[in-house]
Amino acid sequence: MDLLLKILIGLLTVIIAPILGGLIAGLDRVITARFQSRQGPGVFQPFWDVIKLFGKERFAVNGFQILYVLVSLAFAIGALLMLILMQDILMLIFVLAFSTVSLIVGAMCVRSPYSKIGAMREIIQIMAYEPVIILMAIGMYMITGSFSIESIINYQVANGPLFFQLPLVFISFIFILTIKLRKSPFDFSMSHHGHQELIKGLTTEFSGMQLALIEITHWIENVLYLGLIIMFFGNNIYIGLAVAAFCYFLEIIIDNISARTTWPWMLKISYSFGLGLALTNIIWLYLKGGIM
Amino acid sequence: MGLFDKAAQKSPWIIHFDCNSCNGCDIEILACLTPLYDVERFGVINVGNPKHADILIVSGAVNQKNQRVLKNIYNEIPEPKAVIAIGACGCTGGIFRECYNVMGGIDTVIPVDVYVPGCSPKPEAIIDGVVKALGKLEEKRKKMKEKGEENPFLPEEFTSELVEIPSLTSETKEPVSVSHNPEEPK
Ligand code: SF4
């Protein structure tokens, strides 16, 4: 019975997450257009785009591309399921990293230099954000004594949200989110917007159905990251949802007011500011003692 | 109208290629994206990648040098696709028609679906051209479906008709004349 329920929840997640992610992407475009005092497309525009891409002619540079795209989608769904079914957070982070890595391999397996440079920049992005995400998991472990999401949530129900013990980690996580959501200062491996100096970076050589699947993967990842924000407020999901919505809004503002940077700048700032904040928080937890 | 047909109408992504135009037309095309005209409200995105595009917008007259690039871009766009020639130059060659290196309008090199005349055409005319191209896209989707036996997911062996690209290697193999006087006996 328990297993059946879990399978049901899993199926529901797989159906609802892309829809939610698409709606978020649509709202993103509407709000961005309003910021630029334009009318903007409808909220359902991302869905039309993806359906159209599915209907286009299929051509691939080589047969491996679609394989890597599918693997990337599968790992993203796997990571989301681990969050919803409250599994191990460390494992979740690794599965999520696999999703990105397989996209990188997919972009590397063609001969286009734009695609390759995009993939290399994506690797640099992983270098920038992965330490902070791992520190986030470590911080949660130091407080709750477990990597299991279920016990992290249970701890918060009993002792209040983790946010008050990990405020700096939370801030650096929001910082990292800008990279992961592919928002403006750090969107140099693949931008949301039509034009970029690298044609389209990572996705230059993907077209039609492959591009549609990459888009869906991106939506699922977005939902997952918003879910991770909610984890900081595990005792009350409504507060978590409100904070997640606010953070996404903040990202849209940042996207609109900032210009794209270069990768050395991103590495510098994410290692000094992002990693610094997270480490300070962890050291503070350690010095406070009593836990671990 | 099926779901795929409707989606194709609702999200035409355009790629703009400046084929030696005087930039008058280009500025008008970009003006369509500004808040005043805002074509994004129809789902139009100006993409930089032919592999993601549906509609190819070309401004300016084709010449001997860039016809290769134009054909390449045309071939890289997945079906269904439409081509719009913008401006007097794009339609016929315009004021550059008689130049020694100009081949004429866009249709001397690739098949054109919609012509938008004017020097330069107003943004309204360009948007109207995109709307006309949407009708063409629908027709082409129908043709694709007939080829693909009513299957929205096309079989992999389906390939669009490629435009032949002049080979660079055969050009370079031609004997190079060093003589300055063509009359001079070799
Ligand atoms: S049609 Fe006129 S504005 Fe357009 S490229 Fe030709 S000369 Fe320039």
Short mmCIF file of C-alpha atoms and ligand atoms in Angstrom, two decimals:
data_model
loop_
_atom_site.label_atom_id
_atom_site.label_comp_id
_atom_site.label_asym_id
_atom_site.label_seq_id
_atom_site.Cartn_x
_atom_site.Cartn_y
_atom_site.Cartn_z
CA MET A 1 0.00 0.00 0.00
CA ASP A 2 2.77 2.34 0.98
CA LEU A 3 4.64 1.47 -2.19
CA LEU A 4 1.53 2.02 -4.29
CA LEU A 5 1.07 5.47 -2.77
CA LYS A 6 4.68 6.32 -3.51
CA ILE A 7 4.33 5.24 -7.13
CA LEU A 8 1.19 7.36 -7.41
CA ILE A 9 2.93 10.41 -5.96
CA GLY A 10 5.84 9.78 -8.32
CA LEU A 11 3.56 9.64 -11.36
CA LEU A 12 1.74 12.79 -10.33
CA THR A 13 5.05 14.59 -9.89
CA VAL A 14 6.25 13.57 -13.34
CA ILE A 15 3.07 14.99 -14.85
CA ILE A 16 2.69 18.13 -12.73
CA ALA A 17 6.34 19.30 -12.56
CA PRO A 18 6.77 20.11 -16.29
CA ILE A 19 3.40 21.90 -16.33
CA LEU A 20 4.36 23.94 -13.28
CA GLY A 21 7.82 24.64 -14.71
CA GLY A 22 6.31 25.76 -18.02
CA LEU A 23 3.89 28.08 -16.26
CA ILE A 24 6.75 29.57 -14.25
CA ALA A 25 8.69 30.11 -17.49
CA GLY A 26 5.61 31.74 -19.06
CA LEU A 27 5.10 34.05 -16.08
CA ASP A 28 8.79 34.86 -16.26
CA ARG A 29 8.40 36.01 -19.86
CA VAL A 30 5.27 38.05 -19.11
CA ILE A 31 6.89 39.79 -16.14
CA THR A 32 10.08 40.45 -18.11
CA ALA A 33 8.03 41.98 -20.92
CA ARG A 34 6.21 44.22 -18.42
CA PHE A 35 9.55 45.36 -17.01
CA GLN A 36 10.53 46.42 -20.52
CA SER A 37 7.11 48.10 -20.94
CA ARG A 38 6.05 45.65 -23.63
CA GLN A 39 2.84 43.69 -23.97
CA GLY A 40 4.68 40.37 -24.00
CA PRO A 41 3.51 36.87 -24.93
CA GLY A 42 0.82 34.88 -23.15
CA VAL A 43 1.51 32.77 -20.08
CA PHE A 44 1.18 29.59 -22.15
CA GLN A 45 3.74 30.67 -24.75
CA PRO A 46 6.47 28.23 -23.54
CA PHE A 47 4.07 25.33 -24.06
CA TRP A 48 3.34 26.43 -27.63
CA ASP A 49 7.07 26.70 -28.27
CA VAL A 50 7.73 23.20 -27.01
CA ILE A 51 4.79 21.67 -28.89
CA LYS A 52 5.95 23.39 -32.06
CA LEU A 53 9.48 22.05 -31.59
CA PHE A 54 8.07 18.53 -31.27
CA GLY A 55 6.34 18.98 -34.62
CA LYS A 56 9.45 20.10 -36.49
CA GLU A 57 11.56 18.03 -38.79
CA ARG A 58 13.91 15.79 -36.86
CA PHE A 59 17.48 16.11 -37.77
CA ALA A 60 20.42 15.26 -35.66
CA VAL A 61 24.12 15.72 -36.16
CA ASN A 62 24.69 12.26 -34.78
CA GLY A 63 22.69 9.53 -33.09
CA PHE A 64 24.17 10.07 -29.64
CA GLN A 65 22.71 13.54 -29.16
CA ILE A 66 19.19 12.34 -28.44
CA LEU A 67 20.53 9.68 -26.08
CA TYR A 68 22.31 12.25 -23.92
CA VAL A 69 19.27 14.53 -23.95
CA LEU A 70 17.07 11.68 -22.76
CA VAL A 71 19.56 10.66 -20.07
CA SER A 72 19.69 14.25 -18.88
CA LEU A 73 15.89 14.38 -18.67
CA ALA A 74 15.75 11.03 -16.86
CA PHE A 75 18.27 12.13 -14.23
CA ALA A 76 16.44 15.42 -13.69
CA ILE A 77 13.18 13.55 -13.15
CA GLY A 78 15.02 11.12 -10.86
CA ALA A 79 16.36 13.98 -8.75
CA LEU A 80 12.93 15.55 -8.49
CA LEU A 81 11.40 12.23 -7.44
CA MET A 82 14.06 11.92 -4.73
CA LEU A 83 13.02 15.30 -3.38
CA ILE A 84 9.29 14.55 -3.47
CA LEU A 85 9.71 11.07 -1.96
CA MET A 86 12.07 12.55 0.68
CA GLN A 87 15.19 10.54 -0.01
CA ASP A 88 18.84 11.36 0.60
CA ILE A 89 19.79 14.95 -0.22
CA LEU A 90 23.43 14.14 -0.97
CA MET A 91 22.35 11.53 -3.51
CA LEU A 92 19.94 14.05 -5.00
CA ILE A 93 22.78 16.50 -5.59
CA PHE A 94 24.85 13.85 -7.35
CA VAL A 95 21.96 12.73 -9.55
CA LEU A 96 21.29 16.34 -10.47
CA ALA A 97 24.94 16.82 -11.38
CA PHE A 98 24.71 13.77 -13.66
CA SER A 99 21.81 15.41 -15.46
CA THR A 100 23.90 18.48 -16.26
CA VAL A 101 26.98 16.43 -17.11
CA SER A 102 25.11 14.34 -19.65
CA LEU A 103 23.88 17.51 -21.34
CA ILE A 104 27.49 18.67 -21.49
CA VAL A 105 28.59 15.40 -23.07
CA GLY A 106 25.73 15.76 -25.55
CA ALA A 107 26.96 19.22 -26.50
CA MET A 108 30.55 17.97 -26.71
CA CYS A 109 29.75 15.07 -29.06
CA VAL A 110 29.26 17.35 -32.06
CA ARG A 111 31.91 19.26 -33.94
CA SER A 112 30.48 22.75 -33.68
CA PRO A 113 32.92 25.02 -31.82
CA TYR A 114 30.04 27.10 -30.42
CA SER A 115 28.48 24.06 -28.87
CA LYS A 116 31.84 23.02 -27.43
CA ILE A 117 32.60 26.43 -25.94
CA GLY A 118 29.10 26.44 -24.47
CA ALA A 119 29.79 23.04 -22.89
CA MET A 120 33.10 24.24 -21.46
CA ARG A 121 31.41 27.25 -19.95
CA GLU A 122 28.79 24.96 -18.45
CA ILE A 123 31.59 22.98 -16.80
CA ILE A 124 32.93 26.22 -15.33
CA GLN A 125 29.44 26.96 -14.04
CA ILE A 126 29.31 23.57 -12.34
CA MET A 127 32.67 24.38 -10.75
CA ALA A 128 31.18 27.61 -9.45
CA TYR A 129 27.93 26.36 -7.97
CA GLU A 130 28.52 22.77 -6.91
CA PRO A 131 30.63 23.55 -3.79
CA VAL A 132 27.90 25.79 -2.39
CA ILE A 133 25.22 23.17 -2.95
CA ILE A 134 27.33 20.54 -1.22
CA LEU A 135 27.98 22.95 1.67
CA MET A 136 24.22 23.40 1.89
CA ALA A 137 23.78 19.65 2.35
CA ILE A 138 26.61 19.61 4.91
CA GLY A 139 25.03 22.45 6.85
CA MET A 140 21.73 20.64 6.96
CA TYR A 141 23.52 17.52 8.15
CA MET A 142 25.33 19.40 10.91
CA ILE A 143 22.05 20.67 12.32
CA THR A 144 19.79 17.69 11.86
CA GLY A 145 22.36 14.88 11.99
CA SER A 146 21.00 13.28 8.83
CA PHE A 147 21.18 13.62 5.05
CA SER A 148 17.70 12.16 4.66
CA ILE A 149 15.22 14.81 3.56
CA GLU A 150 12.53 13.13 5.63
CA SER A 151 14.43 13.61 8.88
CA ILE A 152 15.47 17.13 7.87
CA ILE A 153 11.76 17.99 7.47
CA ASN A 154 10.88 16.21 10.70
CA TYR A 155 13.57 18.15 12.55
CA GLN A 156 12.16 21.41 11.24
CA VAL A 157 8.62 20.50 12.26
CA ALA A 158 9.91 19.99 15.79
CA ASN A 159 12.49 22.81 16.04
CA GLY A 160 11.49 25.52 13.57
CA PRO A 161 12.88 26.27 10.12
CA LEU A 162 16.51 25.68 9.18
CA PHE A 163 16.60 29.16 7.69
CA PHE A 164 17.39 30.71 11.08
CA GLN A 165 20.42 28.49 11.51
CA LEU A 166 21.61 28.64 7.91
CA PRO A 167 20.84 32.22 6.84
CA LEU A 168 24.18 32.78 5.08
CA VAL A 169 23.98 29.44 3.31
CA PHE A 170 20.52 30.43 2.14
CA ILE A 171 21.79 33.72 0.72
CA SER A 172 24.63 32.01 -1.12
CA PHE A 173 22.15 29.41 -2.41
CA ILE A 174 20.02 32.21 -3.87
CA PHE A 175 23.19 33.58 -5.45
CA ILE A 176 23.93 30.17 -6.99
CA LEU A 177 20.34 29.97 -8.20
CA THR A 178 21.07 32.75 -10.67
CA ILE A 179 23.58 30.45 -12.35
CA LYS A 180 21.29 27.45 -12.30
CA LEU A 181 18.22 29.27 -13.59
CA ARG A 182 20.39 30.63 -16.44
CA LYS A 183 19.65 34.23 -15.48
CA SER A 184 21.45 37.23 -16.82
CA PRO A 185 24.76 37.95 -15.18
CA PHE A 186 25.70 34.27 -15.41
CA ASP A 187 23.90 32.97 -18.49
CA PHE A 188 26.96 32.63 -20.67
CA SER A 189 26.76 28.91 -21.40
CA MET A 190 23.20 29.15 -22.73
CA SER A 191 20.92 32.12 -22.53
CA HIS A 192 17.13 32.28 -22.42
CA HIS A 193 17.19 35.12 -24.82
CA GLY A 194 17.37 34.77 -28.56
CA HIS A 195 20.77 36.24 -29.11
CA GLN A 196 24.04 35.51 -27.46
CA GLU A 197 27.66 35.83 -28.47
CA LEU A 198 27.91 32.03 -28.83
CA ILE A 199 24.87 31.68 -31.16
CA LYS A 200 23.05 29.60 -28.53
CA GLY A 201 25.91 28.05 -26.58
CA LEU A 202 25.16 24.62 -25.22
CA THR A 203 22.07 24.06 -27.39
CA THR A 204 23.47 25.32 -30.69
CA GLU A 205 23.45 21.91 -32.32
CA PHE A 206 20.17 20.67 -30.86
CA SER A 207 17.02 21.25 -32.86
CA GLY A 208 13.39 20.19 -32.93
CA MET A 209 12.47 17.47 -30.48
CA GLN A 210 15.87 17.49 -28.76
CA LEU A 211 15.58 21.18 -28.00
CA ALA A 212 12.05 20.63 -26.69
CA LEU A 213 13.30 17.90 -24.33
CA ILE A 214 16.12 20.15 -23.10
CA GLU A 215 13.57 22.86 -22.40
CA ILE A 216 11.42 20.42 -20.41
CA THR A 217 14.50 19.27 -18.48
CA HIS A 218 15.21 22.89 -17.65
CA TRP A 219 11.66 23.39 -16.37
CA ILE A 220 11.93 20.34 -14.15
CA GLU A 221 15.25 21.57 -12.78
CA ASN A 222 13.72 24.95 -12.02
CA VAL A 223 10.91 23.32 -10.04
CA LEU A 224 13.49 21.23 -8.21
CA TYR A 225 15.55 24.25 -7.21
CA LEU A 226 12.47 26.09 -6.00
CA GLY A 227 11.71 22.92 -4.01
CA LEU A 228 15.15 23.15 -2.42
CA ILE A 229 14.32 26.71 -1.32
CA ILE A 230 11.18 25.36 0.33
CA MET A 231 13.37 22.87 2.21
CA PHE A 232 14.81 25.75 4.24
CA PHE A 233 11.29 26.35 5.56
CA GLY A 234 10.35 22.71 6.00
CA ASN A 235 7.98 23.29 8.89
CA ASN A 236 5.55 25.42 6.94
CA ILE A 237 5.16 24.78 3.23
CA TYR A 238 3.16 27.97 2.62
CA ILE A 239 5.91 30.21 3.94
CA GLY A 240 8.33 28.15 1.84
CA LEU A 241 6.22 28.66 -1.29
CA ALA A 242 5.98 32.39 -0.64
CA VAL A 243 9.74 32.68 -0.18
CA ALA A 244 10.38 30.59 -3.30
CA ALA A 245 8.06 32.84 -5.34
CA PHE A 246 9.77 35.93 -3.96
CA CYS A 247 13.22 34.54 -4.78
CA TYR A 248 12.19 33.75 -8.34
CA PHE A 249 10.84 37.29 -8.70
CA LEU A 250 14.16 38.59 -7.41
CA GLU A 251 15.96 36.51 -10.05
CA ILE A 252 13.80 38.03 -12.79
CA ILE A 253 14.70 41.52 -11.57
CA ILE A 254 18.40 40.63 -11.48
CA ASP A 255 18.05 39.16 -14.98
CA ASN A 256 16.62 42.43 -16.26
CA ILE A 257 19.00 44.87 -14.62
CA SER A 258 22.32 43.18 -15.21
CA ALA A 259 24.50 42.49 -18.21
CA ARG A 260 26.25 39.20 -18.94
CA THR A 261 29.64 38.86 -17.26
CA THR A 262 32.70 36.87 -18.19
CA TRP A 263 33.45 33.52 -16.60
CA PRO A 264 36.55 34.58 -14.59
CA TRP A 265 34.43 37.25 -12.92
CA MET A 266 31.77 34.69 -12.08
CA LEU A 267 34.31 32.26 -10.62
CA LYS A 268 35.86 35.01 -8.52
CA ILE A 269 32.59 36.27 -7.13
CA SER A 270 31.05 32.87 -6.52
CA TYR A 271 34.16 31.54 -4.81
CA SER A 272 34.66 34.65 -2.69
CA PHE A 273 31.11 35.81 -1.99
CA GLY A 274 29.07 32.61 -2.38
CA LEU A 275 31.47 30.09 -0.96
CA GLY A 276 32.69 32.57 1.66
CA LEU A 277 29.21 33.16 3.04
CA ALA A 278 28.38 29.46 3.11
CA LEU A 279 31.68 28.57 4.80
CA THR A 280 31.24 31.32 7.40
CA ASN A 281 27.88 29.85 8.27
CA ILE A 282 29.29 26.33 8.53
CA ILE A 283 32.22 27.48 10.70
CA TRP A 284 29.83 29.38 12.93
CA LEU A 285 27.73 26.23 13.33
CA TYR A 286 30.86 24.28 14.17
CA LEU A 287 32.07 26.80 16.75
CA LYS A 288 28.63 26.95 18.33
CA GLY A 289 29.19 23.26 18.97
CA GLY A 290 26.78 20.95 20.64
CA ILE A 291 25.68 19.62 17.29
CA MET A 292 27.30 16.85 15.23
CA MET B 1 -6.46 22.34 -37.10
CA GLY B 2 -4.39 20.00 -35.03
CA LEU B 3 -2.42 20.91 -31.94
CA PHE B 4 0.87 20.88 -33.84
CA ASP B 5 -0.51 23.18 -36.55
CA LYS B 6 -1.78 25.60 -33.95
CA ALA B 7 1.56 25.56 -32.11
CA ALA B 8 3.40 26.26 -35.38
CA GLN B 9 1.16 29.32 -35.86
CA LYS B 10 1.67 30.51 -32.31
CA SER B 11 5.42 30.43 -32.06
CA PRO B 12 7.23 31.41 -35.25
CA TRP B 13 10.89 31.90 -34.44
CA ILE B 14 12.65 34.04 -36.98
CA ILE B 15 16.25 34.26 -38.02
CA HIS B 16 17.39 37.42 -39.68
CA PHE B 17 20.17 37.31 -42.24
CA ASP B 18 21.65 40.54 -43.52
CA CYS B 19 22.60 39.68 -47.09
CA ASN B 20 24.57 42.77 -47.98
CA SER B 21 21.79 45.23 -47.23
CA CYS B 22 22.41 48.95 -46.62
CA ASN B 23 21.15 48.42 -43.00
CA GLY B 24 17.99 50.42 -43.68
CA CYS B 25 15.92 47.26 -43.79
CA ASP B 26 17.76 45.71 -40.84
CA ILE B 27 16.88 48.61 -38.61
CA GLU B 28 13.23 48.29 -39.57
CA ILE B 29 13.30 44.56 -38.82
CA LEU B 30 14.81 45.21 -35.40
CA ALA B 31 12.25 47.95 -34.83
CA CYS B 32 9.59 45.22 -34.82
CA LEU B 33 11.11 43.87 -31.60
CA THR B 34 10.97 47.18 -29.74
CA PRO B 35 8.22 47.91 -27.20
CA LEU B 36 6.26 49.93 -29.79
CA TYR B 37 5.62 46.97 -32.13
CA ASP B 38 6.64 44.12 -29.79
CA VAL B 39 6.28 41.09 -32.04
CA GLU B 40 7.04 38.84 -29.08
CA ARG B 41 3.38 39.14 -28.14
CA PHE B 42 2.69 36.89 -31.15
CA GLY B 43 5.32 34.44 -29.94
CA VAL B 44 7.94 35.69 -32.40
CA ILE B 45 11.49 35.38 -31.16
CA ASN B 46 14.48 36.64 -33.07
CA VAL B 47 16.83 33.68 -32.68
CA GLY B 48 20.46 33.60 -33.73
CA ASN B 49 20.56 29.93 -34.64
CA PRO B 50 19.17 28.59 -37.93
CA LYS B 51 18.60 25.18 -36.35
CA HIS B 52 16.01 26.71 -34.00
CA ALA B 53 14.32 28.95 -36.57
CA ASP B 54 11.10 28.62 -38.57
CA ILE B 55 11.18 31.72 -40.72
CA LEU B 56 14.21 33.11 -42.52
CA ILE B 57 14.08 36.87 -43.06
CA VAL B 58 16.60 38.11 -45.59
CA SER B 59 17.35 41.74 -46.35
CA GLY B 60 19.55 43.03 -49.14
CA ALA B 61 20.67 41.69 -52.52
CA VAL B 62 22.62 38.46 -52.82
CA ASN B 63 26.12 38.63 -54.19
CA GLN B 64 28.60 36.03 -55.40
CA LYS B 65 30.36 35.86 -52.05
CA ASN B 66 27.48 35.49 -49.61
CA GLN B 67 25.19 33.23 -51.65
CA ARG B 68 27.02 30.28 -50.14
CA VAL B 69 26.29 31.47 -46.61
CA LEU B 70 22.65 32.14 -47.46
CA LYS B 71 22.19 28.66 -48.92
CA ASN B 72 23.88 27.13 -45.92
CA ILE B 73 21.57 28.92 -43.50
CA TYR B 74 18.55 27.95 -45.56
CA ASN B 75 19.55 24.29 -45.52
CA GLU B 76 20.14 24.31 -41.78
CA ILE B 77 16.58 25.35 -40.94
CA PRO B 78 14.42 22.30 -40.19
CA GLU B 79 11.11 21.91 -42.05
CA PRO B 80 8.52 23.45 -42.05
CA LYS B 81 10.25 26.69 -42.94
CA ALA B 82 9.40 29.86 -44.84
CA VAL B 83 11.55 32.58 -46.40
CA ILE B 84 10.71 36.28 -46.46
CA ALA B 85 12.57 38.68 -48.75
CA ILE B 86 12.61 42.17 -47.26
CA GLY B 87 12.92 45.39 -49.19
CA ALA B 88 13.43 46.26 -52.84
CA CYS B 89 16.92 44.76 -52.68
CA GLY B 90 15.71 41.47 -51.26
CA CYS B 91 12.89 41.20 -53.81
CA THR B 92 14.70 42.13 -57.01
CA GLY B 93 18.17 43.42 -56.28
CA GLY B 94 16.94 47.01 -56.01
CA ILE B 95 19.44 49.76 -56.61
CA PHE B 96 22.30 47.26 -56.41
CA ARG B 97 20.89 45.10 -59.20
CA GLU B 98 23.35 46.26 -61.85
CA CYS B 99 26.47 45.89 -59.70
CA TYR B 100 29.13 43.58 -61.09
CA ASN B 101 29.00 41.12 -58.19
CA VAL B 102 25.28 41.16 -57.37
CA MET B 103 23.18 38.18 -58.43
CA GLY B 104 19.80 39.88 -57.91
CA GLY B 105 16.94 39.16 -55.50
CA ILE B 106 16.94 36.44 -52.86
CA ASP B 107 14.91 34.18 -55.16
CA THR B 108 17.86 33.75 -57.51
CA VAL B 109 19.48 31.63 -54.82
CA ILE B 110 16.81 30.12 -52.53
CA PRO B 111 13.02 29.70 -52.90
CA VAL B 112 11.19 32.72 -51.43
CA ASP B 113 7.65 32.49 -50.03
CA VAL B 114 6.80 36.10 -49.18
CA TYR B 115 8.05 39.35 -50.70
CA VAL B 116 7.85 42.56 -48.66
CA PRO B 117 8.57 45.48 -51.01
CA GLY B 118 9.62 48.98 -50.00
CA CYS B 119 12.82 50.89 -49.43
CA SER B 120 12.79 50.31 -46.62
CA PRO B 121 9.48 48.63 -45.71
CA LYS B 122 7.67 49.83 -42.60
CA PRO B 123 7.69 47.58 -39.55
CA GLU B 124 3.94 47.11 -40.06
CA ALA B 125 4.62 45.72 -43.54
CA ILE B 126 7.27 43.36 -42.16
CA ILE B 127 4.90 42.08 -39.46
CA ASP B 128 2.28 41.58 -42.18
CA GLY B 129 4.86 39.61 -44.14
CA VAL B 130 5.46 37.36 -41.14
CA VAL B 131 1.70 36.76 -40.84
CA LYS B 132 1.58 35.80 -44.54
CA ALA B 133 4.54 33.48 -43.97
CA LEU B 134 2.54 31.76 -41.22
CA GLY B 135 -0.02 30.76 -43.85
CA LYS B 136 2.81 29.35 -45.96
CA LEU B 137 4.11 27.43 -42.95
CA GLU B 138 0.71 25.82 -42.54
CA GLU B 139 0.68 24.73 -46.18
CA LYS B 140 4.14 23.26 -45.81
CA ARG B 141 3.13 21.38 -42.68
CA LYS B 142 0.30 19.82 -44.67
CA LYS B 143 2.73 18.74 -47.37
CA MET B 144 5.04 17.31 -44.72
CA LYS B 145 2.17 15.36 -43.22
CA GLU B 146 1.34 13.82 -46.59
CA LYS B 147 4.93 12.75 -46.95
CA GLY B 148 5.05 11.51 -43.36
CA GLU B 149 1.73 9.58 -43.68
CA GLU B 150 -0.30 11.79 -41.37
CA ASN B 151 2.21 11.38 -38.62
CA PRO B 152 3.06 14.53 -36.67
CA PHE B 153 6.30 12.92 -35.61
CA LEU B 154 8.07 12.70 -38.89
CA PRO B 155 9.97 9.58 -39.81
CA GLU B 156 13.68 10.06 -39.52
CA GLU B 157 14.34 9.45 -43.18
CA PHE B 158 12.31 12.54 -44.07
CA THR B 159 14.65 15.15 -45.40
CA SER B 160 13.88 18.58 -46.75
CA GLU B 161 14.87 19.48 -50.27
CA LEU B 162 18.36 20.84 -50.01
CA VAL B 163 19.54 23.77 -52.04
CA GLU B 164 22.79 22.99 -53.74
CA ILE B 165 25.78 24.84 -52.34
CA PRO B 166 28.58 25.76 -54.76
CA SER B 167 31.63 23.85 -53.71
CA LEU B 168 34.63 25.88 -52.66
CA THR B 169 37.13 23.23 -53.60
CA SER B 170 36.12 23.10 -57.27
CA GLU B 171 36.49 26.86 -57.45
CA THR B 172 40.00 26.81 -56.10
CA LYS B 173 40.97 24.01 -58.47
CA GLU B 174 40.34 26.24 -61.47
CA PRO B 175 43.56 27.44 -63.10
CA VAL B 176 44.48 30.87 -61.82
CA SER B 177 45.41 33.30 -64.52
CA VAL B 178 48.41 35.45 -63.71
CA SER B 179 48.17 37.51 -66.81
CA HIS B 180 46.80 41.05 -66.46
CA ASN B 181 45.81 41.29 -70.06
CA PRO B 182 43.04 38.87 -71.06
CA GLU B 183 43.88 39.39 -74.73
CA GLU B 184 47.42 38.14 -74.28
CA PRO B 185 47.95 34.65 -75.78
CA LYS B 186 48.73 31.99 -73.17
S1 SF4 C 1 15.61 48.05 -49.91
FE1 SF4 C 1 16.40 50.09 -49.51
S2 SF4 C 1 16.65 50.15 -47.27
FE2 SF4 C 1 16.48 48.00 -47.87
S3 SF4 C 1 18.56 47.29 -48.13
FE3 SF4 C 1 17.85 47.95 -50.15
S4 SF4 C 1 18.50 50.07 -50.33
FE4 SF4 C 1 18.64 49.51 -48.14
#
